[in-house]
Amino acid sequence: MKRRQIVAFVALLLLCAGIALVAISDYLDEKRWKDLVRTVSAGMELTADGAEALERRLELDAHDLQARTQLVVYYYYQAYVHHPKRLRDSGRDLAIHPEYARDHREHLLWLIRNAPEAPLFRHGGATQINPFLDADGYVAGKRAWLSQLEKEPTNVELLGNAAKFLFELQDRDLLRGVLERGQALEPQNSKWPAELGRMYLRGARFGYGFKGFKLAGDPDVPSGLADLVVPNPTKDRKGSALMAMELFQRAYELAENNIERVGLLGRVAEAAFHAHRYEDARAFATAILSGERRDAVSEWGVHRAHIVLGRVALIDDDAARAKHHLLEAGKVAKSPSLDGYDPEISLAAELLERGETDVVLAYFELWSKFRPTDELAEWTALVKDGGTPDWVY
């Protein structure tokens, strides 16, 4: 796998993790969740002058969590999301903006060490450090979280927050241990089997063996960035998918509301597809579409259902039905569970391999209402020219 593909893969995992890893209790506590969303949004919309003003506030009160939260979000998006494209255009092929990455790291480490239960950690995303791009920062953050867990090994909120930070490709066993500890402490909480299920599902989806790579200051992992991601034909992708199915079904049984159940059905359907249990995948996805939907969050489940049904249709060699489901997946309503996300491209990629260019372009156009990025525009131009984007899915 090319280095560019590796970086894209990492970005996919990190940038898409935010909402997906939010505990369902935060959805139910509407005021707390809305307050957090407003603070995060304010950080994303900060100007350089606004950031400087917040830095001055912290000089007066280092424990001003609202100011620090906005700065973590601001520096994260400047370092990892906004500036890389500008730097490439200027001839500097850097994956992050180093100064903004440094500032993001410093504020985030302060939060981990001094306020590990801060509301921002429930969001994910900006509370992570990409070990490909900031190895020293990732090691420092991991050690800070492990220090907190050593002091409070039964604090389930800290376990959940630490799990959001840990990078699966680098620390899969550690992450699994943290999640299993949380599950043992809260056997009736659906979030633990749900998070474990996501981990196994990612293994089933990508099917790579991860050797690990040497991070500065971390002697416990083997060296060699080039050896990080290697095809591993002995990896049991089907077994991982079956384990994910079992965990998601356990979480479904423990779920207390329809919002969570819809999302979990989508996960079960996807896991069933990767386990080659196509009739089960079809049944679970169809159940989502036929069920009652009264909230915007369930739009994510509807989107996933159409993707799964389209992929099952291609297994049956029914391209017409697959195209129908791709378009329906793009027509779902705008919602917090989809806004800002890149399009799910597995079905689009499979249709493009069959020469179905028009429907893929239509899907990109539909998705632009959620995330009209430069990358989406680049994909569109490439497909129009008869090319294929360098996707990892």
GROMACS .gro file of C-alpha atoms in nm:
model
  393
    1MET     CA    1   0.000   0.000   0.000
    2LYS     CA    2   0.137   0.341  -0.097
    3ARG     CA    3   0.223   0.592   0.172
    4ARG     CA    4  -0.043   0.827   0.035
    5GLN     CA    5  -0.299   0.549   0.071
    6ILE     CA    6  -0.183   0.483   0.426
    7VAL     CA    7  -0.225   0.848   0.521
    8ALA     CA    8  -0.567   0.857   0.356
    9PHE     CA    9  -0.666   0.544   0.546
   10VAL     CA   10  -0.553   0.694   0.876
   11ALA     CA   11  -0.736   1.018   0.805
   12LEU     CA   12  -1.050   0.821   0.726
   13LEU     CA   13  -1.035   0.643   1.061
   14LEU     CA   14  -0.958   0.954   1.263
   15LEU     CA   15  -1.180   1.212   1.100
   16CYS     CA   16  -1.480   0.983   1.081
   17ALA     CA   17  -1.448   0.866   1.438
   18GLY     CA   18  -1.593   1.172   1.612
   19ILE     CA   19  -1.968   1.125   1.601
   20ALA     CA   20  -1.951   0.747   1.558
   21LEU     CA   21  -1.783   0.703   1.897
   22VAL     CA   22  -2.016   0.930   2.099
   23ALA     CA   23  -2.186   0.750   2.385
   24ILE     CA   24  -2.561   0.733   2.341
   25SER     CA   25  -2.616   0.898   2.678
   26ASP     CA   26  -2.488   1.220   2.523
   27TYR     CA   27  -2.765   1.208   2.264
   28LEU     CA   28  -3.019   1.159   2.538
   29ASP     CA   29  -2.880   1.445   2.748
   30GLU     CA   30  -2.988   1.695   2.486
   31LYS     CA   31  -2.878   2.012   2.660
   32ARG     CA   32  -2.526   1.887   2.734
   33TRP     CA   33  -2.485   1.758   2.379
   34LYS     CA   34  -2.612   2.084   2.224
   35ASP     CA   35  -2.380   2.288   2.445
   36LEU     CA   36  -2.087   2.077   2.331
   37VAL     CA   37  -2.185   2.104   1.965
   38ARG     CA   38  -2.206   2.483   1.996
   39THR     CA   39  -1.861   2.499   2.154
   40VAL     CA   40  -1.709   2.271   1.890
   41SER     CA   41  -1.876   2.472   1.613
   42ALA     CA   42  -1.741   2.794   1.761
   43GLY     CA   43  -1.391   2.644   1.752
   44MET     CA   44  -1.429   2.543   1.389
   45GLU     CA   45  -1.538   2.896   1.299
   46LEU     CA   46  -1.264   3.076   1.490
   47THR     CA   47  -1.045   3.328   1.313
   48ALA     CA   48  -0.677   3.377   1.388
   49ASP     CA   49  -0.764   3.691   1.588
   50GLY     CA   50  -1.029   3.498   1.781
   51ALA     CA   51  -0.778   3.225   1.865
   52GLU     CA   52  -0.530   3.484   1.988
   53ALA     CA   53  -0.799   3.633   2.214
   54LEU     CA   54  -0.871   3.290   2.362
   55GLU     CA   55  -0.501   3.232   2.424
   56ARG     CA   56  -0.498   3.555   2.627
   57ARG     CA   57  -0.797   3.428   2.827
   58LEU     CA   58  -0.602   3.114   2.915
   59GLU     CA   59  -0.310   3.324   3.039
   60LEU     CA   60  -0.551   3.461   3.301
   61ASP     CA   61  -0.726   3.130   3.374
   62ALA     CA   62  -0.564   2.808   3.257
   63HIS     CA   63  -0.877   2.615   3.358
   64ASP     CA   64  -1.109   2.805   3.123
   65LEU     CA   65  -1.234   2.484   2.957
   66GLN     CA   66  -1.457   2.659   2.707
   67ALA     CA   67  -1.164   2.861   2.570
   68ARG     CA   68  -0.932   2.561   2.566
   69THR     CA   69  -1.193   2.340   2.400
   70GLN     CA   70  -1.243   2.591   2.119
   71LEU     CA   71  -0.868   2.618   2.069
   72VAL     CA   72  -0.821   2.239   2.052
   73VAL     CA   73  -1.087   2.225   1.781
   74TYR     CA   74  -0.951   2.529   1.597
   75TYR     CA   75  -0.590   2.405   1.587
   76TYR     CA   76  -0.699   2.052   1.495
   77TYR     CA   77  -0.892   2.168   1.190
   78GLN     CA   78  -0.621   2.410   1.088
   79ALA     CA   79  -0.353   2.142   1.121
   80TYR     CA   80  -0.525   1.835   0.983
   81VAL     CA   81  -0.815   1.949   0.766
   82HIS     CA   82  -0.786   2.297   0.618
   83HIS     CA   83  -0.419   2.367   0.557
   84PRO     CA   84  -0.282   2.048   0.398
   85LYS     CA   85  -0.453   2.131   0.068
   86ARG     CA   86  -0.316   2.485   0.072
   87LEU     CA   87   0.033   2.358   0.147
   88ARG     CA   88   0.021   2.109  -0.141
   89ASP     CA   89  -0.097   2.381  -0.376
   90SER     CA   90   0.197   2.596  -0.270
   91GLY     CA   91   0.442   2.317  -0.350
   92ARG     CA   92   0.494   2.204   0.010
   93ASP     CA   93   0.373   1.846   0.022
   94LEU     CA   94   0.304   1.830   0.395
   95ALA     CA   95   0.020   1.628   0.544
   96ILE     CA   96  -0.030   1.869   0.834
   97HIS     CA   97   0.057   2.224   0.924
   98PRO     CA   98   0.339   2.174   1.179
   99GLU     CA   99   0.281   2.489   1.386
  100TYR     CA  100  -0.092   2.431   1.422
  101ALA     CA  101  -0.028   2.062   1.500
  102ARG     CA  102   0.210   2.167   1.780
  103ASP     CA  103  -0.048   2.404   1.930
  104HIS     CA  104  -0.322   2.139   1.903
  105ARG     CA  105  -0.098   1.886   2.078
  106GLU     CA  106  -0.009   2.120   2.364
  107HIS     CA  107  -0.369   2.214   2.444
  108LEU     CA  108  -0.494   1.856   2.409
  109LEU     CA  109  -0.222   1.718   2.638
  110TRP     CA  110  -0.316   1.980   2.897
  111LEU     CA  111  -0.677   1.858   2.885
  112ILE     CA  112  -0.579   1.493   2.917
  113ARG     CA  113  -0.353   1.565   3.215
  114ASN     CA  114  -0.575   1.817   3.393
  115ALA     CA  115  -0.935   1.764   3.280
  116PRO     CA  116  -0.967   1.407   3.144
  117GLU     CA  117  -1.345   1.413   3.187
  118ALA     CA  118  -1.390   1.737   2.990
  119PRO     CA  119  -1.700   1.732   2.766
  120LEU     CA  120  -1.489   1.760   2.449
  121PHE     CA  121  -1.362   1.403   2.493
  122ARG     CA  122  -1.714   1.275   2.425
  123HIS     CA  123  -1.690   1.414   2.074
  124GLY     CA  124  -1.373   1.238   1.958
  125GLY     CA  125  -1.221   1.374   1.637
  126ALA     CA  126  -1.025   1.675   1.758
  127THR     CA  127  -0.922   1.488   2.076
  128GLN     CA  128  -0.708   1.248   1.873
  129ILE     CA  129  -0.350   1.277   1.746
  130ASN     CA  130  -0.254   1.110   1.420
  131PRO     CA  131   0.053   0.893   1.493
  132PHE     CA  132   0.154   0.893   1.127
  133LEU     CA  133   0.182   1.268   1.130
  134ASP     CA  134   0.272   1.351   1.491
  135ALA     CA  135   0.438   1.046   1.644
  136ASP     CA  136   0.577   1.228   1.949
  137GLY     CA  137   0.237   1.380   2.022
  138TYR     CA  138   0.062   1.044   1.997
  139VAL     CA  139   0.309   0.876   2.235
  140ALA     CA  140   0.274   1.162   2.485
  141GLY     CA  141  -0.105   1.144   2.466
  142LYS     CA  142  -0.112   0.767   2.507
  143ARG     CA  143   0.113   0.786   2.812
  144ALA     CA  144  -0.100   1.062   2.963
  145TRP     CA  145  -0.415   0.851   2.923
  146LEU     CA  146  -0.246   0.541   3.066
  147SER     CA  147  -0.138   0.749   3.365
  148GLN     CA  148  -0.497   0.859   3.424
  149LEU     CA  149  -0.623   0.500   3.396
  150GLU     CA  150  -0.356   0.383   3.640
  151LYS     CA  151  -0.487   0.635   3.895
  152GLU     CA  152  -0.855   0.549   3.832
  153PRO     CA  153  -0.872   0.201   3.674
  154THR     CA  154  -1.248   0.168   3.729
  155ASN     CA  155  -1.351   0.510   3.600
  156VAL     CA  156  -1.565   0.415   3.300
  157GLU     CA  157  -1.575   0.769   3.162
  158LEU     CA  158  -1.195   0.779   3.150
  159LEU     CA  159  -1.190   0.435   2.988
  160GLY     CA  160  -1.425   0.558   2.717
  161ASN     CA  161  -1.230   0.876   2.658
  162ALA     CA  162  -0.898   0.691   2.642
  163ALA     CA  163  -1.047   0.442   2.394
  164LYS     CA  164  -1.137   0.727   2.160
  165PHE     CA  165  -0.775   0.841   2.161
  166LEU     CA  166  -0.598   0.508   2.109
  167PHE     CA  167  -0.505   0.440   1.750
  168GLU     CA  168  -0.618   0.095   1.648
  169LEU     CA  169  -0.346   0.021   1.395
  170GLN     CA  170  -0.078   0.096   1.652
  171ASP     CA  171  -0.239  -0.020   1.978
  172ARG     CA  172  -0.508  -0.269   1.885
  173ASP     CA  173  -0.447  -0.499   2.181
  174LEU     CA  174  -0.435  -0.208   2.424
  175LEU     CA  175  -0.757  -0.065   2.281
  176ARG     CA  176  -0.933  -0.400   2.303
  177GLY     CA  177  -0.821  -0.433   2.665
  178VAL     CA  178  -0.957  -0.088   2.756
  179LEU     CA  179  -1.293  -0.163   2.593
  180GLU     CA  180  -1.318  -0.505   2.755
  181ARG     CA  181  -1.243  -0.351   3.095
  182GLY     CA  182  -1.526  -0.105   3.041
  183GLN     CA  183  -1.758  -0.388   2.940
  184ALA     CA  184  -1.670  -0.585   3.254
  185LEU     CA  185  -1.745  -0.281   3.471
  186GLU     CA  186  -2.070  -0.197   3.290
  187PRO     CA  187  -2.207  -0.524   3.148
  188GLN     CA  188  -2.548  -0.366   3.081
  189ASN     CA  189  -2.411  -0.064   2.891
  190SER     CA  190  -2.453  -0.112   2.516
  191LYS     CA  191  -2.168   0.119   2.420
  192TRP     CA  192  -1.893  -0.129   2.512
  193PRO     CA  193  -2.000  -0.417   2.286
  194ALA     CA  194  -2.083  -0.157   2.020
  195GLU     CA  195  -1.729  -0.014   2.030
  196LEU     CA  196  -1.572  -0.358   2.034
  197GLY     CA  197  -1.792  -0.449   1.739
  198ARG     CA  198  -1.669  -0.147   1.544
  199MET     CA  199  -1.311  -0.255   1.607
  200TYR     CA  200  -1.375  -0.605   1.473
  201LEU     CA  201  -1.576  -0.468   1.181
  202ARG     CA  202  -1.286  -0.246   1.074
  203GLY     CA  203  -1.064  -0.554   1.076
  204ALA     CA  204  -1.316  -0.734   0.856
  205ARG     CA  205  -1.351  -0.440   0.617
  206PHE     CA  206  -0.985  -0.366   0.558
  207GLY     CA  207  -0.835  -0.710   0.606
  208TYR     CA  208  -0.476  -0.601   0.661
  209GLY     CA  209  -0.218  -0.721   0.906
  210PHE     CA  210  -0.071  -0.429   1.101
  211LYS     CA  211   0.291  -0.469   1.206
  212GLY     CA  212   0.318  -0.141   1.390
  213PHE     CA  213   0.587   0.122   1.348
  214LYS     CA  214   0.841   0.293   1.565
  215LEU     CA  215   0.718   0.612   1.725
  216ALA     CA  216   0.972   0.854   1.863
  217GLY     CA  217   1.014   0.789   2.233
  218ASP     CA  218   0.820   0.459   2.225
  219PRO     CA  219   1.062   0.161   2.222
  220ASP     CA  220   0.790  -0.101   2.259
  221VAL     CA  221   0.696  -0.130   1.892
  222PRO     CA  222   0.897  -0.254   1.594
  223SER     CA  223   1.053  -0.005   1.354
  224GLY     CA  224   0.987   0.061   0.987
  225LEU     CA  225   0.708   0.283   0.862
  226ALA     CA  226   0.719   0.101   0.528
  227ASP     CA  227   0.616  -0.219   0.707
  228LEU     CA  228   0.317  -0.065   0.880
  229VAL     CA  229   0.043  -0.198   0.654
  230VAL     CA  230   0.100  -0.523   0.468
  231PRO     CA  231  -0.150  -0.760   0.306
  232ASN     CA  232  -0.198  -1.057   0.534
  233PRO     CA  233  -0.384  -1.340   0.361
  234THR     CA  234  -0.400  -1.539   0.684
  235LYS     CA  235  -0.602  -1.271   0.859
  236ASP     CA  236  -0.946  -1.408   0.942
  237ARG     CA  237  -1.166  -1.136   0.795
  238LYS     CA  238  -1.476  -1.352   0.802
  239GLY     CA  239  -1.413  -1.444   1.164
  240SER     CA  240  -1.375  -1.077   1.253
  241ALA     CA  241  -1.704  -1.001   1.079
  242LEU     CA  242  -1.884  -1.278   1.267
  243MET     CA  243  -1.744  -1.148   1.597
  244ALA     CA  244  -1.863  -0.798   1.504
  245MET     CA  245  -2.212  -0.934   1.431
  246GLU     CA  246  -2.227  -1.101   1.771
  247LEU     CA  247  -2.113  -0.787   1.952
  248PHE     CA  248  -2.352  -0.557   1.764
  249GLN     CA  249  -2.643  -0.789   1.832
  250ARG     CA  250  -2.551  -0.791   2.203
  251ALA     CA  251  -2.543  -0.411   2.197
  252TYR     CA  252  -2.879  -0.407   2.019
  253GLU     CA  253  -3.034  -0.617   2.296
  254LEU     CA  254  -2.900  -0.375   2.556
  255ALA     CA  255  -2.999  -0.056   2.369
  256GLU     CA  256  -3.262   0.155   2.537
  257ASN     CA  257  -3.389   0.371   2.251
  258ASN     CA  258  -3.471   0.364   1.882
  259ILE     CA  259  -3.190   0.602   1.784
  260GLU     CA  260  -2.926   0.358   1.900
  261ARG     CA  261  -3.105   0.051   1.763
  262VAL     CA  262  -3.125   0.194   1.411
  263GLY     CA  263  -2.752   0.265   1.409
  264LEU     CA  264  -2.672  -0.081   1.542
  265LEU     CA  265  -2.891  -0.250   1.280
  266GLY     CA  266  -2.683  -0.074   1.017
  267ARG     CA  267  -2.367  -0.210   1.177
  268VAL     CA  268  -2.508  -0.563   1.201
  269ALA     CA  269  -2.607  -0.549   0.834
  270GLU     CA  270  -2.258  -0.439   0.729
  271ALA     CA  271  -2.094  -0.706   0.946
  272ALA     CA  272  -2.322  -0.972   0.797
  273PHE     CA  273  -2.218  -0.863   0.447
  274HIS     CA  274  -1.849  -0.901   0.531
  275ALA     CA  275  -1.923  -1.239   0.689
  276HIS     CA  276  -2.073  -1.346   0.352
  277ARG     CA  277  -2.413  -1.389   0.515
  278TYR     CA  278  -2.586  -1.195   0.243
  279GLU     CA  279  -2.945  -1.289   0.325
  280ASP     CA  280  -2.892  -1.176   0.684
  281ALA     CA  281  -2.738  -0.852   0.555
  282ARG     CA  282  -3.039  -0.795   0.331
  283ALA     CA  283  -3.282  -0.870   0.616
  284PHE     CA  284  -3.116  -0.635   0.866
  285ALA     CA  285  -3.086  -0.352   0.612
  286THR     CA  286  -3.447  -0.395   0.500
  287ALA     CA  287  -3.559  -0.380   0.863
  288ILE     CA  288  -3.405  -0.034   0.891
  289LEU     CA  289  -3.589   0.096   0.586
  290SER     CA  290  -3.921  -0.054   0.692
  291GLY     CA  291  -3.900   0.066   1.051
  292GLU     CA  292  -4.035   0.387   1.198
  293ARG     CA  293  -3.791   0.679   1.176
  294ARG     CA  294  -3.861   0.994   1.372
  295ASP     CA  295  -3.522   1.155   1.415
  296ALA     CA  296  -3.235   1.291   1.210
  297VAL     CA  297  -2.979   1.061   1.369
  298SER     CA  298  -3.139   0.756   1.208
  299GLU     CA  299  -3.057   0.899   0.864
  300TRP     CA  300  -2.713   0.747   0.914
  301GLY     CA  301  -2.874   0.405   0.950
  302VAL     CA  302  -3.082   0.460   0.637
  303HIS     CA  303  -2.771   0.561   0.445
  304ARG     CA  304  -2.584   0.250   0.556
  305ALA     CA  305  -2.883   0.027   0.477
  306HIS     CA  306  -2.890   0.142   0.116
  307ILE     CA  307  -2.514   0.090   0.080
  308VAL     CA  308  -2.543  -0.267   0.212
  309LEU     CA  309  -2.845  -0.346  -0.006
  310GLY     CA  310  -2.663  -0.212  -0.311
  311ARG     CA  311  -2.359  -0.427  -0.242
  312VAL     CA  312  -2.577  -0.734  -0.194
  313ALA     CA  313  -2.747  -0.652  -0.525
  314LEU     CA  314  -2.407  -0.660  -0.696
  315ILE     CA  315  -2.340  -1.001  -0.543
  316ASP     CA  316  -2.663  -1.104  -0.721
  317ASP     CA  317  -2.534  -0.931  -1.038
  318ASP     CA  318  -2.823  -0.683  -1.029
  319ALA     CA  319  -2.649  -0.359  -1.128
  320ALA     CA  320  -2.976  -0.171  -1.182
  321ARG     CA  321  -3.084  -0.230  -0.824
  322ALA     CA  322  -2.738  -0.147  -0.694
  323LYS     CA  323  -2.749   0.189  -0.874
  324HIS     CA  324  -3.092   0.258  -0.726
  325HIS     CA  325  -2.961   0.203  -0.374
  326LEU     CA  326  -2.651   0.418  -0.434
  327LEU     CA  327  -2.869   0.712  -0.532
  328GLU     CA  328  -3.104   0.652  -0.238
  329ALA     CA  329  -2.801   0.649  -0.007
  330GLY     CA  330  -2.712   0.995  -0.136
  331LYS     CA  331  -3.066   1.129  -0.100
  332VAL     CA  332  -3.092   1.093   0.277
  333ALA     CA  333  -3.172   1.413   0.464
  334LYS     CA  334  -2.908   1.641   0.612
  335SER     CA  335  -2.846   1.546   0.973
  336PRO     CA  336  -2.581   1.577   1.247
  337SER     CA  337  -2.491   1.211   1.192
  338LEU     CA  338  -2.386   1.274   0.829
  339ASP     CA  339  -2.293   1.642   0.797
  340GLY     CA  340  -1.921   1.688   0.747
  341TYR     CA  341  -1.856   1.326   0.653
  342ASP     CA  342  -1.693   1.204   0.336
  343PRO     CA  343  -1.920   0.984   0.122
  344GLU     CA  344  -1.923   0.609   0.189
  345ILE     CA  345  -1.760   0.495  -0.132
  346SER     CA  346  -1.753   0.113  -0.122
  347LEU     CA  347  -2.064   0.073  -0.341
  348ALA     CA  348  -1.962   0.364  -0.566
  349ALA     CA  349  -1.618   0.208  -0.615
  350GLU     CA  350  -1.767  -0.130  -0.707
  351LEU     CA  351  -2.005   0.030  -0.957
  352LEU     CA  352  -1.725   0.236  -1.107
  353GLU     CA  353  -1.530  -0.085  -1.165
  354ARG     CA  354  -1.828  -0.195  -1.378
  355GLY     CA  355  -1.815   0.125  -1.581
  356GLU     CA  356  -2.118   0.289  -1.417
  357THR     CA  357  -1.971   0.639  -1.431
  358ASP     CA  358  -2.293   0.843  -1.447
  359VAL     CA  359  -2.446   0.706  -1.129
  360VAL     CA  360  -2.121   0.756  -0.936
  361LEU     CA  361  -2.104   1.120  -1.048
  362ALA     CA  362  -2.468   1.165  -0.947
  363TYR     CA  363  -2.388   1.023  -0.605
  364PHE     CA  364  -2.100   1.267  -0.561
  365GLU     CA  365  -2.333   1.553  -0.653
  366LEU     CA  366  -2.590   1.438  -0.398
  367TRP     CA  367  -2.323   1.410  -0.131
  368SER     CA  368  -2.196   1.762  -0.187
  369LYS     CA  369  -2.476   1.888   0.038
  370PHE     CA  370  -2.300   1.718   0.330
  371ARG     CA  371  -1.933   1.785   0.252
  372PRO     CA  372  -1.845   1.990  -0.060
  373THR     CA  373  -1.470   1.932  -0.028
  374ASP     CA  374  -1.185   1.986  -0.270
  375GLU     CA  375  -1.127   1.611  -0.260
  376LEU     CA  376  -1.482   1.542  -0.373
  377ALA     CA  377  -1.433   1.786  -0.659
  378GLU     CA  378  -1.106   1.611  -0.750
  379TRP     CA  379  -1.279   1.271  -0.752
  380THR     CA  380  -1.551   1.412  -0.977
  381ALA     CA  381  -1.301   1.553  -1.225
  382LEU     CA  382  -1.101   1.230  -1.228
  383VAL     CA  383  -1.405   1.011  -1.289
  384LYS     CA  384  -1.525   1.241  -1.567
  385ASP     CA  385  -1.184   1.194  -1.733
  386GLY     CA  386  -1.221   0.819  -1.714
  387GLY     CA  387  -0.994   0.772  -1.414
  388THR     CA  388  -1.039   0.601  -1.079
  389PRO     CA  389  -0.972   0.779  -0.747
  390ASP     CA  390  -0.707   0.639  -0.515
  391TRP     CA  391  -0.963   0.509  -0.268
  392VAL     CA  392  -0.909   0.307   0.046
  393TYR     CA  393  -1.228   0.136   0.165
   0.00000   0.00000   0.00000
